[in-house]
C-alpha cells in the first residue's frame, strides 16, 4: 500500500494543504534549525516543567518540521530516519499534533527572538494550527469562538442590541459621573477623526473601559464615533491560524471605517487585536487599507503631549508595574509608549524583569484562555509570570491587552498574589483633570447606606458546584446589597428558583445531577419564571451549546470564569437595570 | 608525495567542490522557486527608528551581538564555543586550499601554530558539544542521527586538520590522506545535512529581520 493510501482523509488533507501554506519564511525556518538548544529555556512552559524535554521549542517544532522533511525536503524523503522525518497517518496522529500546537505553546514568539538562526517557530506553529482547523481538529473552545466570530462578527457572540445597550448604559454612567449632559458616546457618526473599535470582552465583562475611553475622548474634545457594526477589532483567526476567518473579520471593520469616512481607526488596548488589525489582516484579506490605524495608547499619549487633556498622577498613587503583551512587544514593537504614558499618569512605576520584548507570556496568549482542557497546564506554566509579578513589589499590574488581563488575573488568583490588574485607559481616565470637578472639594466620603447599595432589594440564586466559587459570588453580591440563595446542583437551583422567586439566577454549566441545559429550558418554559433573568457563569465555554442550542430565549448574560468582582457586579447590574428600564418603558 | 595523496589534494577536492556547488545551486533554486516570499501590504508600524532595512541589518548582525539576545547573553561560554567552532571550520576549510595551492605559507611555524591552535580549540569544542548532545536530556530529545554524525564528523575532521597543518610527510602520508578524504566527504555530505544551515541563515535572518523591522520590533528598543 502506498504512503498516501494508508493515510486518513484528514491527514492527507493536512499534508496537501501544507504544501500551499509554505512561504519562503516558513520553509527557511523549517530547514535552518540546527538543534543547538539555545532557545530551550526561553519558553515559560520549559521553565515551569524542569526536566521535561517535550515542552522544549525545538522538540515541539520538530513535530511540525518532520512533516516538512518527509514531504518537501530531500534528505527526509530519501532517509527519513536520519533526520527524524515523519508523517501523520491517522486522526489520532492529528489529535496528538493538536495537543502540541494548541496546548503546549501560546505562540508568544519568545523562542523566535532567542533563536540565533532566526527560526520563527511561532509563525509555523500558527500555520500548523490553521492546517488542523481546516480539517476540524481543534480544541472545542477554539471551535466555539471561531463559530461565534464567523456568525456574529465578534468572538464572544455579542448581539448588536446588547452592544448598543451597553454603550447606552456606559454613556449614562459617564454623563452622571461628569455631570455633563453633553457627554456622549456617538454611534455611526460619519466623517469623524477617530473611529474607536473595541474588544467584545469590554462589552461583556469590562464595560468600564468603554466609559473610561469615552471620558478621554470627551475631555480631549475629539471628533469620534463607535461603529454600530463591525466594531470588533479582535481576530480569532490569529490564534486559530485560519487566514480566511482573519480576513473576513478584519474586512468588516475596515469596510465600516470606510463607510463612515473615518480618518483614523483607534484600536482599544488589545495585543492580538492591534497585531491582527494593523499588521496581519491586510495581508490575509489582500486589502490595501486607506486609513491610519493606531493603538489607543498612542492616542492617549498624544492627547497629553498636545495638551488636549490634563492628568494628575497623584490620583494613581499605588505602586504599579507594566506587563508587556507578547503581541505588542514582540510583534508590533510597542514597548516605550505605554511606559511613557505610565510615567505621566502614575506616581510609582516599577519595572518588571525581564521586560519589553524579553517579557514572559501572561499564559493566556494564543487563544489559550478559550482552551479549558489545557487550563491546569497553563496555570502550572504561570509560575514564571507569578514570580516576575511578585518580585516587582507592585500592587497593580497594568497591561495593554485584554487577553493578558484575563491571563494575569488567573495567575494572580492561582498563586494568591494579592494584586489587581488594570489597563492604561483606566489609569488615564482616573487621572483626568476636568476643571469643574476639581473645583468641588471633597471633604469626606459619605457612608453608603444599605438601601443605596447597587443591588439592594434584589434576590439572587447562585448555582455552582464549586463551594469556593459559590461563596465568592455570593459574598460579592451580598456586599452589594443583594439577598443570595446558594445552590450546588441543577435540581437545587430549580427548587430555589421555584421557592424564592429571585430576580436573577447565576448558572454554572457543569454541575452534578440534572443536566443544566434541561434545567435552563424548564425555567424558560414555565410561565411563573417569565421574568427571571439568567446569567451563565462558566469555566467551560465549550458547554455553551447546552444552553444556546435550545430553542428558548437565550440567557441575559454570560461570563467566563475567572470572574472579577467588578465584572460580576457590572454585569448583574446591567442585566437587572436594563430589565427594569424595559419594564418601565413597557 | 604519492599519486593517491596528489589525487586527494587536487582532483578529488575539485570534484567534491564542484558537486557541492551544483547541489547548492540546485537547492537554492528550489528554495527560491518553490516557496514564495510573503508580501506585506500594511503600512509600516512602530517606531520611526525602525525600518525594513534596519531590521534586516540588525538581524544579520545579531550573530556578532551576543548582548542582543537573552539566549546568548546569559550563556557567554556557549557563545565563545560558537565563535571558536566556526572559526575552526573556516580555518580547516582554508587549510584544504593552502596545502595544495599555497604550501609555502606553511613554511612559517607561526602560521602552522595559528592553524593548529584555532582548529585544535574547535576540535575541543566539538568534543564538548558531543558530550552535551549525549548528556543533556533536552538536547538528546531533539537530536537526530544527522545531528550526532555532523558533530562527530567535524570533530574528527578538525583532529586530522591539526595533524595535517604542518604539511609534513616525515611520519608518513596517512594523516594528510585522511584529512583530504574527510574534506571531500564533508563537501559531498554537507548539502544533505544540517551543516548546510549556513546556506539558509542569510534567508531566515533576512525575512525575520525585514518583518520585525517593518513592524517596529527590530532593532529592539529600550531596556
PDB file of N, CA, C and O in Angstrom, chain A residues 368-430:
ATOM      1  N   UNK A 368      -5.224  30.779  24.445  1.00  0.00           N
ATOM      2  CA  UNK A 368      -5.194  29.747  25.498  1.00  0.00           C
ATOM      3  C   UNK A 368      -6.367  29.859  26.478  1.00  0.00           C
ATOM      4  O   UNK A 368      -6.799  28.847  27.037  1.00  0.00           O
ATOM      5  N   UNK A 369      -6.890  31.081  26.650  1.00  0.00           N
ATOM      6  CA  UNK A 369      -7.982  31.241  27.613  1.00  0.00           C
ATOM      7  C   UNK A 369      -9.254  30.514  27.166  1.00  0.00           C
ATOM      8  O   UNK A 369     -10.128  30.238  27.981  1.00  0.00           O
ATOM      9  N   UNK A 370      -9.345  30.244  25.871  1.00  0.00           N
ATOM     10  CA  UNK A 370     -10.567  29.574  25.395  1.00  0.00           C
ATOM     11  C   UNK A 370     -10.417  28.054  25.375  1.00  0.00           C
ATOM     12  O   UNK A 370     -11.360  27.353  25.040  1.00  0.00           O
ATOM     13  N   UNK A 371      -9.225  27.549  25.734  1.00  0.00           N
ATOM     14  CA  UNK A 371      -8.994  26.104  25.659  1.00  0.00           C
ATOM     15  C   UNK A 371      -8.973  25.519  27.071  1.00  0.00           C
ATOM     16  O   UNK A 371      -7.905  25.294  27.649  1.00  0.00           O
ATOM     17  N   UNK A 372     -10.155  25.299  27.614  1.00  0.00           N
ATOM     18  CA  UNK A 372     -10.241  24.929  29.031  1.00  0.00           C
ATOM     19  C   UNK A 372      -9.572  23.595  29.340  1.00  0.00           C
ATOM     20  O   UNK A 372      -9.145  23.358  30.462  1.00  0.00           O
ATOM     21  N   UNK A 373      -9.449  22.722  28.328  1.00  0.00           N
ATOM     22  CA  UNK A 373      -8.812  21.425  28.597  1.00  0.00           C
ATOM     23  C   UNK A 373      -7.339  21.567  28.967  1.00  0.00           C
ATOM     24  O   UNK A 373      -6.751  20.652  29.533  1.00  0.00           O
ATOM     25  N   UNK A 374      -6.754  22.708  28.606  1.00  0.00           N
ATOM     26  CA  UNK A 374      -5.333  22.898  28.918  1.00  0.00           C
ATOM     27  C   UNK A 374      -5.116  23.823  30.119  1.00  0.00           C
ATOM     28  O   UNK A 374      -3.987  24.246  30.372  1.00  0.00           O
ATOM     29  N   UNK A 375      -6.178  24.167  30.834  1.00  0.00           N
ATOM     30  CA  UNK A 375      -6.047  25.129  31.929  1.00  0.00           C
ATOM     31  C   UNK A 375      -5.032  24.694  32.998  1.00  0.00           C
ATOM     32  O   UNK A 375      -4.195  25.509  33.409  1.00  0.00           O
ATOM     33  N   UNK A 376      -5.051  23.448  33.475  1.00  0.00           N
ATOM     34  CA  UNK A 376      -4.064  23.079  34.507  1.00  0.00           C
ATOM     35  C   UNK A 376      -2.621  23.268  34.020  1.00  0.00           C
ATOM     36  O   UNK A 376      -1.777  23.775  34.757  1.00  0.00           O
ATOM     37  N   UNK A 377      -2.373  22.897  32.779  1.00  0.00           N
ATOM     38  CA  UNK A 377      -1.040  23.057  32.190  1.00  0.00           C
ATOM     39  C   UNK A 377      -0.664  24.539  32.109  1.00  0.00           C
ATOM     40  O   UNK A 377       0.449  24.942  32.412  1.00  0.00           O
ATOM     41  N   UNK A 378      -1.641  25.320  31.705  1.00  0.00           N
ATOM     42  CA  UNK A 378      -1.400  26.762  31.565  1.00  0.00           C
ATOM     43  C   UNK A 378      -1.091  27.399  32.917  1.00  0.00           C
ATOM     44  O   UNK A 378      -0.146  28.178  33.056  1.00  0.00           O
ATOM     45  N   UNK A 379      -1.891  27.026  33.918  1.00  0.00           N
ATOM     46  CA  UNK A 379      -1.672  27.614  35.241  1.00  0.00           C
ATOM     47  C   UNK A 379      -0.337  27.178  35.836  1.00  0.00           C
ATOM     48  O   UNK A 379       0.326  27.945  36.531  1.00  0.00           O
ATOM     49  N   UNK A 380       0.055  25.948  35.558  1.00  0.00           N
ATOM     50  CA  UNK A 380       1.356  25.499  36.058  1.00  0.00           C
ATOM     51  C   UNK A 380       2.478  26.350  35.431  1.00  0.00           C
ATOM     52  O   UNK A 380       3.419  26.752  36.112  1.00  0.00           O
ATOM     53  N   UNK A 381       2.341  26.623  34.136  1.00  0.00           N
ATOM     54  CA  UNK A 381       3.374  27.436  33.476  1.00  0.00           C
ATOM     55  C   UNK A 381       3.357  28.874  33.984  1.00  0.00           C
ATOM     56  O   UNK A 381       4.320  29.618  33.773  1.00  0.00           O
ATOM     57  N   UNK A 382       2.278  29.250  34.672  1.00  0.00           N
ATOM     58  CA  UNK A 382       2.138  30.615  35.183  1.00  0.00           C
ATOM     59  C   UNK A 382       3.069  30.939  36.327  1.00  0.00           C
ATOM     60  O   UNK A 382       3.179  32.104  36.733  1.00  0.00           O
ATOM     61  N   UNK A 383       3.754  29.938  36.854  1.00  0.00           N
ATOM     62  CA  UNK A 383       4.653  30.199  37.990  1.00  0.00           C
ATOM     63  C   UNK A 383       5.750  31.191  37.582  1.00  0.00           C
ATOM     64  O   UNK A 383       6.199  32.008  38.405  1.00  0.00           O
ATOM     65  N   UNK A 384       6.139  31.171  36.326  1.00  0.00           N
ATOM     66  CA  UNK A 384       7.179  32.090  35.848  1.00  0.00           C
ATOM     67  C   UNK A 384       6.662  33.529  35.928  1.00  0.00           C
ATOM     68  O   UNK A 384       7.331  34.425  36.439  1.00  0.00           O
ATOM     69  N   UNK A 385       5.447  33.709  35.451  1.00  0.00           N
ATOM     70  CA  UNK A 385       4.845  35.046  35.484  1.00  0.00           C
ATOM     71  C   UNK A 385       4.597  35.473  36.931  1.00  0.00           C
ATOM     72  O   UNK A 385       4.843  36.630  37.297  1.00  0.00           O
ATOM     73  N   UNK A 386       4.127  34.526  37.733  1.00  0.00           N
ATOM     74  CA  UNK A 386       3.826  34.847  39.141  1.00  0.00           C
ATOM     75  C   UNK A 386       5.087  35.343  39.844  1.00  0.00           C
ATOM     76  O   UNK A 386       5.041  36.334  40.597  1.00  0.00           O
ATOM     77  N   UNK A 387       6.201  34.693  39.618  1.00  0.00           N
ATOM     78  CA  UNK A 387       7.449  35.123  40.262  1.00  0.00           C
ATOM     79  C   UNK A 387       7.881  36.497  39.779  1.00  0.00           C
ATOM     80  O   UNK A 387       8.357  37.322  40.560  1.00  0.00           O
ATOM     81  N   UNK A 388       7.704  36.730  38.486  1.00  0.00           N
ATOM     82  CA  UNK A 388       8.042  38.047  37.942  1.00  0.00           C
ATOM     83  C   UNK A 388       7.203  39.138  38.624  1.00  0.00           C
ATOM     84  O   UNK A 388       7.723  40.180  39.013  1.00  0.00           O
ATOM     85  N   UNK A 389       5.908  38.858  38.723  1.00  0.00           N
ATOM     86  CA  UNK A 389       4.991  39.844  39.312  1.00  0.00           C
ATOM     87  C   UNK A 389       5.354  40.111  40.769  1.00  0.00           C
ATOM     88  O   UNK A 389       5.431  41.257  41.210  1.00  0.00           O
ATOM     89  N   UNK A 390       5.584  39.017  41.504  1.00  0.00           N
ATOM     90  CA  UNK A 390       5.879  39.130  42.942  1.00  0.00           C
ATOM     91  C   UNK A 390       7.130  39.974  43.171  1.00  0.00           C
ATOM     92  O   UNK A 390       7.177  40.799  44.076  1.00  0.00           O
ATOM     93  N   UNK A 391       8.121  39.758  42.343  1.00  0.00           N
ATOM     94  CA  UNK A 391       9.398  40.458  42.526  1.00  0.00           C
ATOM     95  C   UNK A 391       9.301  41.968  42.337  1.00  0.00           C
ATOM     96  O   UNK A 391      10.185  42.700  42.778  1.00  0.00           O
ATOM     97  N   UNK A 392       8.263  42.443  41.669  1.00  0.00           N
ATOM     98  CA  UNK A 392       8.151  43.896  41.449  1.00  0.00           C
ATOM     99  C   UNK A 392       7.720  44.616  42.731  1.00  0.00           C
ATOM    100  O   UNK A 392       7.986  45.794  42.892  1.00  0.00           O
ATOM    101  N   UNK A 393       7.020  43.912  43.612  1.00  0.00           N
ATOM    102  CA  UNK A 393       6.501  44.549  44.824  1.00  0.00           C
ATOM    103  C   UNK A 393       5.348  45.497  44.525  1.00  0.00           C
ATOM    104  O   UNK A 393       4.916  46.256  45.387  1.00  0.00           O
ATOM    105  N   UNK A 394       4.849  45.481  43.313  1.00  0.00           N
ATOM    106  CA  UNK A 394       3.752  46.380  42.943  1.00  0.00           C
ATOM    107  C   UNK A 394       2.412  45.837  43.436  1.00  0.00           C
ATOM    108  O   UNK A 394       2.271  44.637  43.688  1.00  0.00           O
ATOM    109  N   UNK A 395       1.452  46.737  43.560  1.00  0.00           N
ATOM    110  CA  UNK A 395       0.096  46.312  43.953  1.00  0.00           C
ATOM    111  C   UNK A 395      -0.808  46.182  42.739  1.00  0.00           C
ATOM    112  O   UNK A 395      -1.840  45.529  42.783  1.00  0.00           O
ATOM    113  N   UNK A 396      -0.401  46.870  41.676  1.00  0.00           N
ATOM    114  CA  UNK A 396      -1.240  46.872  40.470  1.00  0.00           C
ATOM    115  C   UNK A 396      -0.368  46.483  39.268  1.00  0.00           C
ATOM    116  O   UNK A 396       0.740  47.004  39.134  1.00  0.00           O
ATOM    117  N   UNK A 397      -0.882  45.580  38.452  1.00  0.00           N
ATOM    118  CA  UNK A 397      -0.172  45.277  37.207  1.00  0.00           C
ATOM    119  C   UNK A 397      -0.997  45.827  36.048  1.00  0.00           C
ATOM    120  O   UNK A 397      -2.195  45.581  35.956  1.00  0.00           O
ATOM    121  N   UNK A 398      -0.338  46.637  35.246  1.00  0.00           N
ATOM    122  CA  UNK A 398      -1.005  47.289  34.125  1.00  0.00           C
ATOM    123  C   UNK A 398      -0.604  46.555  32.855  1.00  0.00           C
ATOM    124  O   UNK A 398       0.555  46.163  32.692  1.00  0.00           O
ATOM    125  N   UNK A 399      -1.558  46.368  31.965  1.00  0.00           N
ATOM    126  CA  UNK A 399      -1.235  45.765  30.682  1.00  0.00           C
ATOM    127  C   UNK A 399      -2.112  46.384  29.604  1.00  0.00           C
ATOM    128  O   UNK A 399      -3.213  46.859  29.906  1.00  0.00           O
ATOM    129  N   UNK A 400      -1.641  46.378  28.395  1.00  0.00           N
ATOM    130  CA  UNK A 400      -2.415  46.960  27.291  1.00  0.00           C
ATOM    131  C   UNK A 400      -3.033  45.873  26.444  1.00  0.00           C
ATOM    132  O   UNK A 400      -3.029  45.949  25.218  1.00  0.00           O
ATOM    133  N   UNK A 401      -3.528  44.836  27.085  1.00  0.00           N
ATOM    134  CA  UNK A 401      -4.058  43.702  26.328  1.00  0.00           C
ATOM    135  C   UNK A 401      -5.157  43.019  27.148  1.00  0.00           C
ATOM    136  O   UNK A 401      -4.938  42.684  28.314  1.00  0.00           O
ATOM    137  N   UNK A 402      -6.291  42.831  26.517  1.00  0.00           N
ATOM    138  CA  UNK A 402      -7.409  42.201  27.232  1.00  0.00           C
ATOM    139  C   UNK A 402      -7.143  40.735  27.544  1.00  0.00           C
ATOM    140  O   UNK A 402      -7.532  40.240  28.601  1.00  0.00           O
ATOM    141  N   UNK A 403      -6.477  40.052  26.605  1.00  0.00           N
ATOM    142  CA  UNK A 403      -6.126  38.659  26.862  1.00  0.00           C
ATOM    143  C   UNK A 403      -5.231  38.561  28.090  1.00  0.00           C
ATOM    144  O   UNK A 403      -5.393  37.677  28.931  1.00  0.00           O
ATOM    145  N   UNK A 404      -4.271  39.487  28.142  1.00  0.00           N
ATOM    146  CA  UNK A 404      -3.348  39.481  29.285  1.00  0.00           C
ATOM    147  C   UNK A 404      -4.081  39.792  30.583  1.00  0.00           C
ATOM    148  O   UNK A 404      -3.714  39.262  31.637  1.00  0.00           O
ATOM    149  N   UNK A 405      -5.088  40.655  30.516  1.00  0.00           N
ATOM    150  CA  UNK A 405      -5.862  40.945  31.729  1.00  0.00           C
ATOM    151  C   UNK A 405      -6.417  39.633  32.288  1.00  0.00           C
ATOM    152  O   UNK A 405      -6.284  39.339  33.489  1.00  0.00           O
ATOM    153  N   UNK A 406      -7.000  38.831  31.411  1.00  0.00           N
ATOM    154  CA  UNK A 406      -7.583  37.567  31.869  1.00  0.00           C
ATOM    155  C   UNK A 406      -6.503  36.575  32.301  1.00  0.00           C
ATOM    156  O   UNK A 406      -6.640  35.903  33.321  1.00  0.00           O
ATOM    157  N   UNK A 407      -5.431  36.486  31.509  1.00  0.00           N
ATOM    158  CA  UNK A 407      -4.354  35.560  31.854  1.00  0.00           C
ATOM    159  C   UNK A 407      -3.724  35.923  33.185  1.00  0.00           C
ATOM    160  O   UNK A 407      -3.517  35.064  34.057  1.00  0.00           O
ATOM    161  N   UNK A 408      -3.448  37.207  33.386  1.00  0.00           N
ATOM    162  CA  UNK A 408      -2.806  37.654  34.625  1.00  0.00           C
ATOM    163  C   UNK A 408      -3.745  37.485  35.813  1.00  0.00           C
ATOM    164  O   UNK A 408      -3.318  37.096  36.912  1.00  0.00           O
ATOM    165  N   UNK A 409      -5.021  37.788  35.606  1.00  0.00           N
ATOM    166  CA  UNK A 409      -5.998  37.637  36.692  1.00  0.00           C
ATOM    167  C   UNK A 409      -6.014  36.189  37.179  1.00  0.00           C
ATOM    168  O   UNK A 409      -6.036  35.917  38.389  1.00  0.00           O
ATOM    169  N   UNK A 410      -5.967  35.281  36.218  1.00  0.00           N
ATOM    170  CA  UNK A 410      -5.953  33.852  36.557  1.00  0.00           C
ATOM    171  C   UNK A 410      -4.689  33.473  37.336  1.00  0.00           C
ATOM    172  O   UNK A 410      -4.749  32.759  38.341  1.00  0.00           O
ATOM    173  N   UNK A 411      -3.557  33.970  36.865  1.00  0.00           N
ATOM    174  CA  UNK A 411      -2.272  33.666  37.532  1.00  0.00           C
ATOM    175  C   UNK A 411      -2.259  34.253  38.940  1.00  0.00           C
ATOM    176  O   UNK A 411      -1.857  33.595  39.906  1.00  0.00           O
ATOM    177  N   UNK A 412      -2.718  35.479  39.051  1.00  0.00           N
ATOM    178  CA  UNK A 412      -2.721  36.164  40.357  1.00  0.00           C
ATOM    179  C   UNK A 412      -3.608  35.418  41.346  1.00  0.00           C
ATOM    180  O   UNK A 412      -3.232  35.205  42.500  1.00  0.00           O
ATOM    181  N   UNK A 413      -4.757  34.961  40.869  1.00  0.00           N
ATOM    182  CA  UNK A 413      -5.673  34.227  41.762  1.00  0.00           C
ATOM    183  C   UNK A 413      -5.069  32.865  42.117  1.00  0.00           C
ATOM    184  O   UNK A 413      -5.069  32.481  43.285  1.00  0.00           O
ATOM    185  N   UNK A 414      -4.522  32.196  41.132  1.00  0.00           N
ATOM    186  CA  UNK A 414      -3.987  30.853  41.370  1.00  0.00           C
ATOM    187  C   UNK A 414      -2.803  30.882  42.335  1.00  0.00           C
ATOM    188  O   UNK A 414      -2.665  30.013  43.191  1.00  0.00           O
ATOM    189  N   UNK A 415      -1.952  31.891  42.186  1.00  0.00           N
ATOM    190  CA  UNK A 415      -0.749  31.958  43.038  1.00  0.00           C
ATOM    191  C   UNK A 415      -0.932  32.921  44.224  1.00  0.00           C
ATOM    192  O   UNK A 415       0.045  33.267  44.879  1.00  0.00           O
ATOM    193  N   UNK A 416      -2.176  33.345  44.443  1.00  0.00           N
ATOM    194  CA  UNK A 416      -2.565  34.167  45.596  1.00  0.00           C
ATOM    195  C   UNK A 416      -1.619  35.353  45.784  1.00  0.00           C
ATOM    196  O   UNK A 416      -0.943  35.484  46.819  1.00  0.00           O
ATOM    197  N   UNK A 417      -1.566  36.204  44.785  1.00  0.00           N
ATOM    198  CA  UNK A 417      -0.584  37.295  44.801  1.00  0.00           C
ATOM    199  C   UNK A 417      -1.127  38.619  45.351  1.00  0.00           C
ATOM    200  O   UNK A 417      -0.366  39.560  45.547  1.00  0.00           O
ATOM    201  N   UNK A 418      -2.420  38.712  45.535  1.00  0.00           N
ATOM    202  CA  UNK A 418      -2.990  39.940  46.070  1.00  0.00           C
ATOM    203  C   UNK A 418      -2.609  41.176  45.234  1.00  0.00           C
ATOM    204  O   UNK A 418      -2.100  42.162  45.762  1.00  0.00           O
ATOM    205  N   UNK A 419      -2.781  41.057  43.957  1.00  0.00           N
ATOM    206  CA  UNK A 419      -2.544  42.210  43.067  1.00  0.00           C
ATOM    207  C   UNK A 419      -3.799  42.418  42.239  1.00  0.00           C
ATOM    208  O   UNK A 419      -4.591  41.496  42.074  1.00  0.00           O
ATOM    209  N   UNK A 420      -3.957  43.614  41.732  1.00  0.00           N
ATOM    210  CA  UNK A 420      -5.068  43.826  40.809  1.00  0.00           C
ATOM    211  C   UNK A 420      -4.527  44.117  39.404  1.00  0.00           C
ATOM    212  O   UNK A 420      -3.381  44.546  39.259  1.00  0.00           O
ATOM    213  N   UNK A 421      -5.346  43.846  38.416  1.00  0.00           N
ATOM    214  CA  UNK A 421      -4.934  44.064  37.025  1.00  0.00           C
ATOM    215  C   UNK A 421      -5.776  45.182  36.447  1.00  0.00           C
ATOM    216  O   UNK A 421      -6.991  45.224  36.649  1.00  0.00           O
ATOM    217  N   UNK A 422      -5.118  46.070  35.745  1.00  0.00           N
ATOM    218  CA  UNK A 422      -5.874  47.140  35.110  1.00  0.00           C
ATOM    219  C   UNK A 422      -5.223  47.510  33.783  1.00  0.00           C
ATOM    220  O   UNK A 422      -4.184  46.972  33.428  1.00  0.00           O
ATOM    221  N   UNK A 423      -5.868  48.414  33.079  1.00  0.00           N
ATOM    222  CA  UNK A 423      -5.324  48.844  31.786  1.00  0.00           C
ATOM    223  C   UNK A 423      -5.011  50.329  31.821  1.00  0.00           C
ATOM    224  O   UNK A 423      -5.478  51.067  32.693  1.00  0.00           O
ATOM    225  N   UNK A 424      -4.248  50.759  30.849  1.00  0.00           N
ATOM    226  CA  UNK A 424      -3.831  52.160  30.827  1.00  0.00           C
ATOM    227  C   UNK A 424      -5.028  53.111  30.742  1.00  0.00           C
ATOM    228  O   UNK A 424      -5.028  54.163  31.358  1.00  0.00           O
ATOM    229  N   UNK A 425      -6.035  52.704  29.983  1.00  0.00           N
ATOM    230  CA  UNK A 425      -7.189  53.604  29.815  1.00  0.00           C
ATOM    231  C   UNK A 425      -7.862  53.875  31.163  1.00  0.00           C
ATOM    232  O   UNK A 425      -8.319  54.991  31.421  1.00  0.00           O
ATOM    233  N   UNK A 426      -7.878  52.864  32.030  1.00  0.00           N
ATOM    234  CA  UNK A 426      -8.476  53.068  33.350  1.00  0.00           C
ATOM    235  C   UNK A 426      -7.658  54.073  34.158  1.00  0.00           C
ATOM    236  O   UNK A 426      -8.210  54.935  34.855  1.00  0.00           O
ATOM    237  N   UNK A 427      -6.347  53.962  34.068  1.00  0.00           N
ATOM    238  CA  UNK A 427      -5.477  54.864  34.828  1.00  0.00           C
ATOM    239  C   UNK A 427      -5.530  56.279  34.268  1.00  0.00           C
ATOM    240  O   UNK A 427      -5.558  57.256  35.018  1.00  0.00           O
ATOM    241  N   UNK A 428      -5.558  56.383  32.945  1.00  0.00           N
ATOM    242  CA  UNK A 428      -5.621  57.721  32.331  1.00  0.00           C
ATOM    243  C   UNK A 428      -6.948  58.389  32.702  1.00  0.00           C
ATOM    244  O   UNK A 428      -6.978  59.556  33.105  1.00  0.00           O
ATOM    245  N   UNK A 429      -8.029  57.621  32.596  1.00  0.00           N
ATOM    246  CA  UNK A 429      -9.348  58.193  32.930  1.00  0.00           C
ATOM    247  C   UNK A 429      -9.391  58.620  34.392  1.00  0.00           C
ATOM    248  O   UNK A 429      -9.944  59.663  34.740  1.00  0.00           O
ATOM    249  N   UNK A 430      -8.770  57.814  35.245  1.00  0.00           N
ATOM    250  CA  UNK A 430      -8.769  58.145  36.670  1.00  0.00           C
ATOM    251  C   UNK A 430      -7.936  59.387  36.968  1.00  0.00           C
ATOM    252  O   UNK A 430      -8.221  60.135  37.902  1.00  0.00           O
TER     253      UNK A 430
END
